[in-house]
XYZ file of C-alpha atoms in Angstrom:
361
model
C -40.513 -151.284 -65.200
C -36.955 -150.393 -66.231
C -37.708 -146.748 -66.846
C -39.470 -146.295 -63.506
C -36.473 -147.693 -61.636
C -34.183 -145.363 -63.539
C -36.449 -142.418 -62.761
C -36.403 -143.201 -59.035
C -32.622 -143.373 -58.991
C -32.478 -139.988 -60.707
C -34.661 -138.379 -58.101
C -32.406 -139.744 -55.373
C -29.293 -138.257 -56.960
C -30.421 -134.682 -57.677
C -28.045 -133.204 -55.137
C -25.123 -134.996 -56.721
C -26.029 -133.466 -60.069
C -25.821 -129.866 -58.873
C -22.100 -129.325 -59.495
C -22.310 -131.333 -62.702
C -25.193 -129.172 -63.886
C -23.279 -125.950 -63.240
C -20.360 -127.261 -65.298
C -22.682 -128.077 -68.174
C -24.369 -124.674 -68.052
C -20.978 -123.008 -68.173
C -20.180 -124.965 -71.293
C -23.175 -123.367 -73.016
C -21.383 -120.035 -73.098
C -17.970 -121.326 -74.139
C -18.529 -123.848 -76.921
C -18.140 -122.914 -80.563
C -21.144 -124.162 -82.507
C -19.828 -124.373 -86.033
C -21.001 -127.832 -87.063
C -23.864 -128.482 -89.441
C -27.022 -129.889 -87.780
C -27.848 -133.466 -88.658
C -31.564 -133.182 -89.250
C -32.348 -131.751 -92.689
C -35.880 -133.086 -93.113
C -38.898 -130.817 -92.892
C -40.553 -130.942 -89.474
C -44.232 -131.772 -89.153
C -46.315 -128.887 -87.840
C -47.163 -129.898 -84.296
C -50.822 -129.973 -83.384
C -50.761 -128.493 -79.882
C -54.210 -126.954 -79.814
C -56.549 -129.918 -80.082
C -59.910 -128.928 -78.702
C -61.300 -130.876 -75.783
C -64.292 -132.008 -77.837
C -62.089 -133.433 -80.602
C -63.071 -137.095 -80.571
C -61.591 -138.262 -83.859
C -58.544 -140.532 -83.383
C -55.409 -138.510 -84.209
C -53.407 -139.257 -87.334
C -50.198 -138.534 -85.432
C -49.203 -140.524 -82.348
C -46.365 -139.150 -80.214
C -43.460 -141.533 -79.765
C -44.527 -143.871 -82.598
C -42.286 -144.328 -85.643
C -45.027 -144.299 -88.292
C -48.031 -142.047 -88.745
C -51.447 -143.663 -89.101
C -51.199 -143.172 -92.870
C -47.896 -145.051 -93.035
C -45.637 -141.994 -93.361
C -42.499 -141.720 -91.240
C -42.861 -139.626 -88.080
C -40.408 -136.788 -88.723
C -40.518 -135.649 -85.090
C -39.946 -139.066 -83.552
C -36.458 -138.444 -82.181
C -37.490 -135.130 -80.670
C -40.579 -136.689 -79.110
C -38.670 -139.494 -77.398
C -35.899 -137.127 -76.274
C -38.003 -134.195 -75.033
C -41.199 -135.948 -73.965
C -43.876 -133.501 -72.885
C -41.337 -130.628 -72.987
C -41.390 -130.406 -76.792
C -43.161 -127.050 -76.800
C -40.282 -125.521 -74.852
C -38.016 -125.712 -77.902
C -40.120 -124.095 -80.617
C -38.619 -121.622 -83.063
C -39.783 -118.615 -81.016
C -38.020 -119.704 -77.824
C -35.063 -117.662 -76.623
C -31.894 -119.549 -77.703
C -30.090 -118.820 -74.447
C -32.887 -120.329 -72.384
C -33.288 -123.269 -74.775
C -29.606 -124.127 -74.590
C -29.733 -124.091 -70.819
C -32.748 -126.380 -70.880
C -30.931 -128.731 -73.240
C -28.003 -128.972 -70.820
C -30.380 -129.625 -67.920
C -31.847 -132.520 -69.919
C -28.328 -133.776 -70.623
C -27.552 -133.875 -66.901
C -30.748 -135.855 -66.226
C -29.951 -138.440 -68.883
C -26.366 -138.713 -67.645
C -27.238 -140.820 -64.584
C -23.679 -141.669 -63.542
C -22.561 -138.018 -63.970
C -19.521 -138.873 -66.100
C -20.352 -136.007 -68.476
C -21.304 -138.293 -71.338
C -24.414 -140.278 -72.291
C -24.190 -143.995 -73.011
C -26.614 -145.991 -75.139
C -28.067 -147.600 -72.010
C -28.661 -144.224 -70.375
C -30.327 -142.947 -73.538
C -32.441 -146.107 -73.747
C -33.787 -145.613 -70.213
C -34.488 -141.966 -70.988
C -36.386 -142.850 -74.171
C -38.553 -145.273 -72.219
C -39.306 -142.589 -69.617
C -40.282 -140.037 -72.259
C -42.463 -142.602 -74.027
C -44.227 -143.251 -70.716
C -44.787 -139.488 -70.416
C -46.539 -139.417 -73.777
C -48.766 -142.267 -72.619
C -49.718 -140.408 -69.442
C -50.580 -137.356 -71.540
C -52.763 -139.583 -73.723
C -54.558 -140.885 -70.616
C -55.304 -137.337 -69.432
C -56.492 -136.304 -72.881
C -58.653 -139.410 -73.138
C -60.472 -138.583 -69.913
C -61.591 -135.266 -71.419
C -62.638 -136.814 -74.715
C -64.498 -139.660 -73.027
C -66.470 -137.153 -70.973
C -67.506 -135.436 -74.206
C -69.053 -138.621 -75.613
C -70.434 -139.917 -72.296
C -72.603 -137.001 -71.116
C -74.739 -139.180 -68.820
C -71.618 -140.370 -67.020
C -72.570 -144.064 -66.949
C -69.025 -145.083 -67.911
C -70.023 -146.658 -71.228
C -70.391 -145.289 -74.748
C -72.186 -147.061 -77.591
C -71.205 -146.792 -81.239
C -74.404 -144.866 -81.983
C -73.672 -142.364 -79.194
C -70.186 -141.823 -80.541
C -71.458 -141.492 -84.093
C -73.851 -138.729 -83.027
C -71.094 -136.779 -81.296
C -68.685 -137.308 -84.179
C -71.115 -136.025 -86.814
C -72.108 -133.123 -84.569
C -68.429 -132.151 -84.344
C -68.424 -132.062 -88.142
C -71.257 -129.542 -88.312
C -74.339 -131.758 -88.407
C -77.339 -131.063 -86.199
C -76.942 -133.318 -83.175
C -80.678 -133.738 -82.499
C -81.468 -134.527 -86.131
C -78.680 -137.108 -86.294
C -79.777 -138.717 -83.011
C -83.395 -138.908 -84.185
C -82.380 -140.425 -87.532
C -80.276 -143.112 -85.847
C -83.023 -143.858 -83.318
C -85.561 -144.267 -86.122
C -83.150 -146.341 -88.230
C -83.228 -143.755 -91.001
C -80.474 -143.329 -93.562
C -77.980 -140.633 -92.578
C -77.489 -137.810 -95.040
C -73.695 -137.560 -95.104
C -71.271 -137.197 -97.983
C -69.287 -140.109 -99.363
C -66.040 -139.093 -97.656
C -67.681 -138.855 -94.221
C -69.373 -142.218 -94.770
C -66.002 -143.800 -95.546
C -64.511 -142.300 -92.380
C -67.417 -143.697 -90.367
C -66.891 -147.181 -91.774
C -63.200 -147.098 -90.857
C -63.992 -145.800 -87.380
C -66.603 -148.507 -86.886
C -64.078 -151.252 -87.584
C -61.673 -149.634 -85.157
C -64.463 -149.292 -82.569
C -65.320 -152.983 -82.729
C -61.638 -153.881 -82.424
C -61.284 -151.769 -79.259
C -64.286 -153.527 -77.675
C -62.639 -156.139 -75.458
C -64.342 -159.550 -75.155
C -66.987 -160.324 -74.295
C -68.042 -157.837 -76.973
C -70.989 -155.642 -76.002
C -70.392 -152.779 -78.485
C -70.005 -150.456 -75.490
C -66.623 -148.896 -74.796
C -65.389 -148.166 -71.298
C -62.944 -145.325 -70.673
C -59.984 -147.721 -71.000
C -61.357 -149.192 -74.221
C -61.960 -145.691 -75.552
C -58.277 -144.968 -74.837
C -57.385 -147.948 -77.036
C -59.719 -146.592 -79.703
C -58.010 -143.179 -79.731
C -54.469 -144.412 -79.001
C -53.968 -147.929 -80.406
C -50.218 -147.756 -79.858
C -50.617 -148.615 -76.165
C -52.848 -151.665 -76.622
C -51.374 -154.889 -77.981
C -54.581 -155.864 -79.801
C -55.092 -152.389 -81.244
C -51.432 -152.127 -82.266
C -51.936 -155.255 -84.357
C -55.033 -153.667 -85.887
C -53.128 -150.474 -86.700
C -50.360 -152.499 -88.368
C -52.927 -154.372 -90.473
C -54.412 -151.044 -91.599
C -51.009 -149.699 -92.647
C -50.075 -152.899 -94.480
C -53.460 -152.899 -96.213
C -52.842 -149.371 -97.506
C -49.282 -150.041 -98.715
C -49.545 -153.673 -99.858
C -49.898 -153.691 -103.654
C -49.866 -157.436 -104.407
C -52.163 -158.562 -101.598
C -49.700 -160.895 -99.837
C -50.206 -159.079 -96.491
C -46.552 -158.153 -96.164
C -44.405 -155.354 -97.538
C -41.554 -155.421 -100.012
C -39.105 -152.547 -100.311
C -40.696 -151.229 -103.563
C -44.105 -151.202 -101.858
C -42.800 -149.376 -98.794
C -40.955 -146.690 -100.753
C -43.614 -146.135 -103.441
C -44.322 -142.436 -103.834
C -47.722 -141.121 -102.760
C -50.266 -140.479 -105.468
C -49.357 -137.288 -107.347
C -46.953 -135.982 -109.943
C -43.690 -134.117 -109.534
C -44.097 -130.674 -111.080
C -40.640 -129.179 -110.596
C -37.100 -129.918 -109.439
C -37.884 -128.881 -105.868
C -40.708 -131.387 -105.796
C -38.396 -134.034 -107.266
C -35.830 -133.362 -104.519
C -38.503 -133.718 -101.852
C -39.678 -136.997 -103.337
C -36.095 -138.290 -103.603
C -35.516 -137.524 -99.932
C -38.808 -139.213 -99.045
C -37.782 -142.379 -100.896
C -34.244 -142.417 -99.494
C -35.445 -141.960 -95.905
C -37.970 -144.779 -96.207
C -35.435 -147.078 -97.887
C -32.976 -146.565 -95.046
C -35.663 -147.135 -92.416
C -36.856 -150.306 -94.153
C -33.415 -151.856 -94.596
C -31.796 -150.829 -91.306
C -34.627 -150.955 -88.763
C -37.903 -152.507 -89.896
C -36.694 -155.567 -91.829
C -35.106 -157.220 -88.789
C -34.069 -160.447 -90.544
C -32.891 -158.579 -93.670
C -34.721 -160.839 -96.109
C -36.156 -157.943 -98.127
C -39.681 -158.492 -96.801
C -41.387 -156.865 -93.817
C -43.971 -159.043 -92.126
C -46.775 -157.759 -89.909
C -44.855 -159.057 -86.893
C -41.738 -157.100 -87.869
C -43.762 -153.942 -88.438
C -45.548 -154.397 -85.118
C -42.251 -154.765 -83.243
C -40.911 -151.699 -85.035
C -43.944 -149.581 -84.107
C -44.324 -150.749 -80.510
C -43.411 -147.672 -78.404
C -42.691 -149.794 -75.319
C -40.285 -152.205 -77.043
C -37.057 -151.932 -75.011
C -34.944 -153.520 -77.735
C -36.152 -150.884 -80.200
C -35.456 -148.179 -77.642
C -31.847 -149.372 -77.372
C -31.466 -149.345 -81.163
C -32.912 -145.836 -81.315
C -30.565 -144.739 -78.548
C -27.555 -146.003 -80.504
C -28.806 -144.336 -83.673
C -29.381 -140.994 -81.943
C -25.912 -141.067 -80.415
C -24.310 -142.011 -83.751
C -25.845 -138.943 -85.424
C -23.817 -136.568 -83.215
C -20.910 -138.789 -82.143
C -18.114 -136.801 -83.783
C -15.287 -138.367 -81.787
C -16.655 -141.890 -82.417
C -16.510 -142.979 -78.766
C -20.088 -144.333 -78.837
C -21.199 -141.765 -76.268
C -22.922 -138.393 -76.506
C -21.038 -135.474 -74.982
C -22.247 -131.919 -74.172
C -20.396 -130.310 -77.071
C -21.955 -132.795 -79.478
C -25.530 -132.429 -78.313
C -25.215 -128.640 -78.510
C -23.787 -128.749 -82.024
C -26.546 -131.075 -83.193
C -29.309 -129.372 -81.235
C -31.679 -129.274 -84.203
C -31.780 -133.071 -84.379
C -32.641 -133.404 -80.689
C -34.947 -130.389 -80.231
C -36.104 -129.316 -83.692
C -34.623 -125.841 -83.148
C -31.380 -124.303 -84.331
C -29.542 -122.935 -81.316
C -26.243 -121.976 -82.952
C -26.584 -118.243 -83.562
C -26.620 -117.341 -79.896
C -23.580 -119.483 -79.185
C -21.678 -117.825 -82.014
C -22.481 -114.355 -80.628
C -21.305 -115.335 -77.164
C -18.109 -116.764 -78.638
C -17.422 -113.464 -80.409
C -17.974 -111.520 -77.183
C -15.385 -113.699 -75.444
């Protein structure tokens, strides 16, 4: 894999980065952060406290451009830049420490130590961070699979999962198990029944042929994290298209993709939010998703766009991320630029501390 080769070369060159790293850290205290950050969209509240017995597939998938409900992932660029270190840049972190960490990351991305990041270097880094998210998903899946496979036989049936799922929602586990065993009708509300039907379709899709309606640990990973399974990624794309497709042609036009969610705008602030939502989706549709620019997004185009391990997409994202902060227009990302646009890359504003240090000098 490209990203694994890049990672190995980094490990072999740590000593060579030492002097480079010191130079970058010194820059933290000397640069004047007066530029406006590039990211003005509201950041999704990160769910970092998922309980180990949470067995419902997550709505948000780290490192994937769209949420399960078809909304844009507002944290995508931070996720593919920070990887599993995202929590280290929350709003409560000490700015001084965060800025140092940001410069350490810069030195790791800058493989050839020329004090600037190229699109290729950023592409390799994005692929590495995406692989990190996958490894985190594998670890998380092992815990969740153990919760639904108490007998440890390595297989879970749909009925076993259904019992655990309803129990996690407050139902009596023994009563649910007895009702299923006796083929009795389950007493659940309409919303829960709809969720179960959707989960059942997803469950069957994750069951690799020959289908036995029993999921192994790997198949359960595909069930929870469809982004890392080619078959499940196709299924996820079909679900999103189904929800957004208004004329039933199984593809998406621009008006369908940018249609506002159900609801009314009650005030100017709400109107501004909706306008931003539409503009962001329009830009994403025209510049990234609609690869042949014919005004229509097919399932294949959407699948390529959402595939977290697509190296071509990673290169496009790398170029886009660099362009956001590339003030001198040299198609590279330099330390001063990444510090000025820290909010785009980390989700945190790190300017106040730099300004104070500048005043002290």
